[in-house]
Coordinates of C-alpha atoms in Angstrom, one line a residue:
X1 CA 66.1 108.1 115.6
X2 CA 68.4 107.5 118.5
X3 CA 70.4 104.3 117.7
X4 CA 72.8 102.5 120.0
X5 CA 75.8 100.8 118.3
X6 CA 78.3 98.4 119.7
X7 CA 81.5 97.8 117.7
X8 CA 81.1 101.3 116.3
X9 CA 84.9 101.8 115.8
X10 CA 85.2 98.7 113.6
X11 CA 85.3 98.5 109.8
X12 CA 81.6 98.3 109.2
X13 CA 80.7 100.0 112.5
X14 CA 82.6 103.2 111.4
X15 CA 80.8 103.2 108.0
X16 CA 77.4 102.6 109.5
X17 CA 77.7 105.3 112.2
X18 CA 78.9 107.9 109.7
X19 CA 76.0 107.1 107.4
X20 CA 73.5 107.3 110.2
X21 CA 74.8 110.6 111.5
X22 CA 74.9 112.1 108.0
X23 CA 71.2 111.3 107.8
X24 CA 70.5 113.2 111.0
X25 CA 70.2 110.2 113.4
X26 CA 71.7 110.3 116.9
X27 CA 74.2 107.6 117.4
X28 CA 75.1 106.3 120.9
X29 CA 78.4 104.3 120.8
X30 CA 79.0 101.7 123.4
X31 CA 82.7 101.7 124.3
X32 CA 84.8 99.7 126.7
X33 CA 87.1 102.6 127.8
X34 CA 85.9 105.7 129.7
X35 CA 83.8 107.9 127.4
X36 CA 85.7 110.7 125.6
X37 CA 82.6 112.4 124.0
X38 CA 78.9 113.0 124.8
X39 CA 77.8 110.3 122.3
X40 CA 79.5 107.5 124.1
X41 CA 78.5 105.1 126.9
X42 CA 80.9 102.8 128.7
X43 CA 80.1 99.1 129.1
X44 CA 82.0 95.9 130.1
X45 CA 80.7 93.2 127.7
X46 CA 82.8 90.4 129.2
X47 CA 82.1 91.4 132.8
X48 CA 78.3 91.7 132.2
X49 CA 78.2 95.4 133.0
X50 CA 75.8 97.8 131.2
X51 CA 73.5 100.3 132.9
X52 CA 70.0 100.2 131.2
X53 CA 69.6 103.9 132.1
X54 CA 72.5 104.7 129.8
X55 CA 70.5 103.4 126.8
X56 CA 67.4 105.5 127.6
X57 CA 65.7 106.9 124.5
X58 CA 67.4 104.4 122.1
X59 CA 64.8 103.3 119.5
X60 CA 67.1 100.7 117.8
X61 CA 70.3 98.9 118.6
X62 CA 73.0 97.5 116.2
X63 CA 75.3 95.0 117.9
X64 CA 78.6 94.4 116.1
X65 CA 81.1 94.0 118.9
X66 CA 83.3 90.8 119.1
X67 CA 86.9 89.7 119.0
X68 CA 88.5 89.6 115.6
X69 CA 88.4 86.3 113.7
X70 CA 91.2 86.6 111.2
X71 CA 93.8 88.7 113.0
X72 CA 95.1 86.1 115.5
X73 CA 96.3 82.5 115.4
X74 CA 93.5 80.2 116.6
X75 CA 95.0 78.9 119.8
X76 CA 92.6 77.2 122.2
X77 CA 92.8 80.3 124.4
X78 CA 92.0 82.7 121.5
X79 CA 89.1 80.5 120.2
X80 CA 87.6 80.8 123.7
X81 CA 88.1 84.6 123.5
X82 CA 86.3 84.7 120.1
X83 CA 83.4 82.6 121.4
X84 CA 83.0 84.3 124.8
X85 CA 83.3 87.9 123.4
X86 CA 80.1 87.2 121.3
X87 CA 78.2 85.1 123.8
X88 CA 78.9 87.2 126.9
X89 CA 78.8 90.5 125.1
X90 CA 75.4 89.8 123.5
X91 CA 73.9 88.5 126.8
X92 CA 75.1 91.6 128.6
X93 CA 73.5 93.8 126.0
X94 CA 70.2 91.9 125.9
X95 CA 69.9 91.9 129.7
X96 CA 70.2 95.7 129.8
X97 CA 67.7 96.1 126.9
X98 CA 65.2 93.9 128.7
X99 CA 65.6 95.9 131.9
X100 CA 64.8 99.2 130.2
X101 CA 61.5 101.0 131.0
X102 CA 61.0 101.4 127.2
X103 CA 63.1 99.0 125.2
X104 CA 64.1 99.7 121.6
X105 CA 61.8 98.4 118.9
X106 CA 64.5 96.5 117.0
X107 CA 67.9 94.8 117.7
X108 CA 70.1 94.0 114.7
X109 CA 72.7 91.6 116.1
X110 CA 75.8 90.4 114.3
X111 CA 76.5 86.9 112.9
X112 CA 78.3 85.6 109.9
X113 CA 77.9 83.2 106.9
X114 CA 80.3 80.9 108.8
X115 CA 77.0 79.7 110.3
X116 CA 76.6 77.4 107.3
X117 CA 80.0 75.7 107.7
X118 CA 81.6 74.5 104.5
X119 CA 78.9 74.5 101.8
X120 CA 81.3 73.6 98.9
X121 CA 79.4 74.5 95.7
X122 CA 75.9 74.2 97.3
X123 CA 73.9 77.4 97.4
X124 CA 72.5 78.2 100.9
X125 CA 70.1 80.8 102.1
X126 CA 68.5 81.7 105.4
X127 CA 66.4 78.6 105.5
X128 CA 69.5 76.3 105.3
X129 CA 70.6 74.5 108.5
X130 CA 73.6 75.3 110.6
X131 CA 76.8 73.6 109.5
X132 CA 79.7 72.1 111.4
X133 CA 82.9 73.6 112.7
X134 CA 84.1 76.3 115.1
X135 CA 82.8 79.2 113.2
X136 CA 79.4 77.6 112.8
X137 CA 79.3 77.0 116.6
X138 CA 80.3 80.6 117.3
X139 CA 77.6 82.0 115.0
X140 CA 75.0 79.7 116.5
X141 CA 75.9 80.8 120.1
X142 CA 76.0 84.4 119.0
X143 CA 72.5 84.2 117.5
X144 CA 71.0 82.3 120.4
X145 CA 72.3 84.9 122.9
X146 CA 70.3 87.6 121.0
X147 CA 66.9 85.7 121.1
X148 CA 65.9 86.6 124.7
X149 CA 65.5 90.2 123.5
X150 CA 62.2 89.1 122.1
X151 CA 60.8 88.8 125.6
X152 CA 60.4 92.6 125.8
X153 CA 58.8 92.8 122.4
X154 CA 61.8 93.7 120.3
X155 CA 62.2 92.6 116.7
X156 CA 65.4 90.7 116.5
X157 CA 67.4 90.3 113.2
X158 CA 70.6 88.3 113.1
X159 CA 72.8 89.6 110.3
X160 CA 74.8 86.8 108.7
X161 CA 77.5 88.9 107.1
X162 CA 79.9 87.8 104.4
X163 CA 83.4 89.0 103.7
X164 CA 83.2 92.9 103.7
X165 CA 85.4 94.3 100.9
X166 CA 87.4 97.3 102.0
X167 CA 91.0 98.4 101.4
X168 CA 91.0 99.8 104.9
X169 CA 90.9 96.4 106.6
X170 CA 89.4 92.9 106.7
X171 CA 90.4 90.2 104.2
X172 CA 90.9 92.6 101.2
X173 CA 92.9 95.1 103.2
X174 CA 95.2 92.3 104.4
X175 CA 95.9 90.8 100.9
X176 CA 96.3 94.0 98.9
X177 CA 100.0 94.4 99.6
X178 CA 100.7 90.9 98.2
X179 CA 98.6 91.5 95.1
X180 CA 100.2 94.9 94.5
X181 CA 103.6 93.3 94.0
X182 CA 102.2 90.7 91.7
X183 CA 102.2 87.7 94.1
X184 CA 98.5 87.2 94.5
X185 CA 97.5 83.6 94.1
X186 CA 94.5 81.3 94.6
X187 CA 94.5 79.6 98.1
X188 CA 94.2 75.9 98.4
X189 CA 92.0 74.4 95.7
X190 CA 90.7 77.8 94.7
X191 CA 87.3 76.3 94.3
X192 CA 85.9 77.3 97.7
X193 CA 83.3 80.0 97.5
X194 CA 83.5 83.4 98.9
X195 CA 80.3 85.2 100.0
X196 CA 81.2 88.9 100.0
X197 CA 79.5 92.3 100.1
X198 CA 80.7 95.9 99.6
X199 CA 80.8 98.4 102.5
X200 CA 78.1 100.6 101.0
X201 CA 75.8 97.7 100.3
X202 CA 76.3 96.4 103.9
X203 CA 75.5 99.8 105.3
X204 CA 72.4 100.2 103.1
X205 CA 71.2 96.6 104.0
X206 CA 71.6 97.3 107.7
X207 CA 69.7 100.6 107.4
X208 CA 67.0 98.8 105.4
X209 CA 66.6 96.2 108.1
X210 CA 66.2 98.9 110.8
X211 CA 62.9 99.9 109.2
X212 CA 61.8 96.8 107.3
X213 CA 59.2 94.3 108.6
X214 CA 61.8 91.5 108.7
X215 CA 62.6 89.3 111.7
X216 CA 65.1 86.5 112.2
X217 CA 68.2 85.6 110.2
X218 CA 69.2 87.6 107.1
X219 CA 72.3 87.1 104.9
X220 CA 74.2 90.3 104.3
X221 CA 76.0 89.2 101.2
X222 CA 75.9 90.2 97.5
X223 CA 73.8 88.1 95.1
X224 CA 76.8 86.5 93.3
X225 CA 79.3 84.6 95.5
X226 CA 82.5 83.7 93.6
X227 CA 85.2 81.1 94.0
X228 CA 88.5 82.0 95.5
X229 CA 90.1 81.5 92.1
X230 CA 87.7 84.0 90.5
X231 CA 88.2 86.4 93.4
X232 CA 92.0 86.2 92.9
X233 CA 91.7 87.0 89.2
X234 CA 89.4 89.9 89.8
X235 CA 91.5 91.5 92.5
X236 CA 94.6 91.2 90.3
X237 CA 92.7 92.7 87.3
X238 CA 91.4 95.6 89.4
X239 CA 95.0 96.4 90.5
X240 CA 96.3 95.9 86.9
X241 CA 98.7 93.3 88.3
X242 CA 99.4 89.7 87.3
X243 CA 98.4 86.8 89.5
X244 CA 100.5 83.8 90.2
X245 CA 99.5 80.7 88.1
X246 CA 100.1 78.3 91.0
X247 CA 97.9 78.1 94.1
X248 CA 99.2 78.3 97.6
X249 CA 98.8 74.7 99.0
X250 CA 96.5 74.1 101.9
X251 CA 99.3 72.6 104.1
X252 CA 101.3 75.8 103.7
X253 CA 98.4 77.9 104.8
X254 CA 97.8 75.6 107.8
X255 CA 101.4 75.9 108.8
X256 CA 101.4 79.7 108.4
X257 CA 98.2 80.6 110.1
X258 CA 97.0 77.5 112.0
X259 CA 93.3 76.7 112.5
X260 CA 92.0 79.8 110.8
X261 CA 93.2 78.4 107.5
X262 CA 91.1 75.3 107.9
X263 CA 87.8 77.2 108.3
X264 CA 88.5 80.8 107.4
X265 CA 90.4 80.3 104.2
X266 CA 90.1 76.7 102.8
X267 CA 86.4 76.3 103.6
X268 CA 83.8 78.5 101.9
X269 CA 80.1 79.4 101.9
X270 CA 78.0 80.0 98.8
X271 CA 75.4 82.1 100.6
X272 CA 72.9 84.2 98.8
X273 CA 70.7 87.1 100.3
X274 CA 67.4 85.5 99.6
X275 CA 65.4 87.5 102.2
X276 CA 66.8 90.9 101.2
X277 CA 66.2 90.1 97.5
X278 CA 62.6 89.0 98.2
X279 CA 62.0 92.2 100.2
X280 CA 63.1 94.3 97.2
X281 CA 66.4 95.5 98.6
X282 CA 68.7 97.0 95.9
X283 CA 72.4 96.2 95.7
X284 CA 74.6 99.0 94.3
X285 CA 77.5 96.5 93.7
X286 CA 75.9 93.2 92.8
X287 CA 79.1 91.8 91.1
X288 CA 82.6 91.3 92.4
X289 CA 84.0 93.6 89.7
X290 CA 81.8 96.5 90.7
X291 CA 82.5 95.9 94.4
X292 CA 86.3 95.9 93.9
X293 CA 86.1 99.0 91.7
X294 CA 84.3 100.8 94.5
X295 CA 86.6 99.5 97.2
X296 CA 89.8 100.3 95.5
X297 CA 89.0 103.7 93.9

C-alpha cells in the first residue's frame, strides 16, 4: 500500500513509518519544511495548504501531527496553539482528501484518552461520553474535524491514544533521569489512573486498524490501566532504583508546570481498549511490567 503519514517524525510516527516500510509499504511523509527526499510532500497545516495532487495514489492516511501537549507551559497563547494545530491541521488534510479524484479508503486520525476528562477510578471505553476540561475540548475538536472525510466514502477511525511508553521521549523519557538517581515519587494523590501503551503495541494496533472493518473511536491503550502510585513503583523496580516514600504535592506541580499539571498530571483516565479487544487484537505487552521491560531494555 501507499500510505500518507503526518507527524511521521514524532515518537510514534517514526516507529510506525519504520514498521510500514519494513513490511514493504510505501510511506509518503507530509512535512512542513521543503522536502529533502522523494518520499516527502510539503504542506502548511495551519495555513490550510495541501495540494490534493501530492497525495495521488495514497490508499490510506495516518494523521498524527499536532503541537506537543506536555513540553510547554500552558499559557493561553500555547493552549490556542495546541487547539488550532489539531483543528486546522485536520481540516486542511480532510479538504485535500475530499478533493482527490480517488480518495484513500481509510483515515486514521489522532486523538487521545484526554477525551474522557478526569474519570477517577471509573472505567471508560469508547461508548463513554466526552468529559470536561481543556484536553477533552481539544480531543473533541480534533475528532470532529476528521468527520467530513466520510463525505468521500472514507472509513474514519479516531485513535484515542494513551501515554506511549518509550525511553526516547514522551512522559517516560522525561521522568527517567529523575528515577535513575532514586528521586522518583508519586505525583499528587498517586491515585489518578494512567492509561498507557507500549510503542510496539501502538504500532501493531494502528496497523490492525488500517485493515480492520472498524469505524469511529478506538482506544489505543493497554488492557490494564494503573494508578500513578503503581506506575511509580514499577518504573523504580524496572530501573532497580528506590522510589521516594512521599508524594510530590499537587500545589508544587501546579507551581512548577502550570495548567498542564492540573489535567495532564493530576487528572487521569482509566480507559480500556474495548473495541480492539472485541475485534481480537493481541497485545504483546498487556501489563505495565512487560511494557516497561520492553521500553527500557
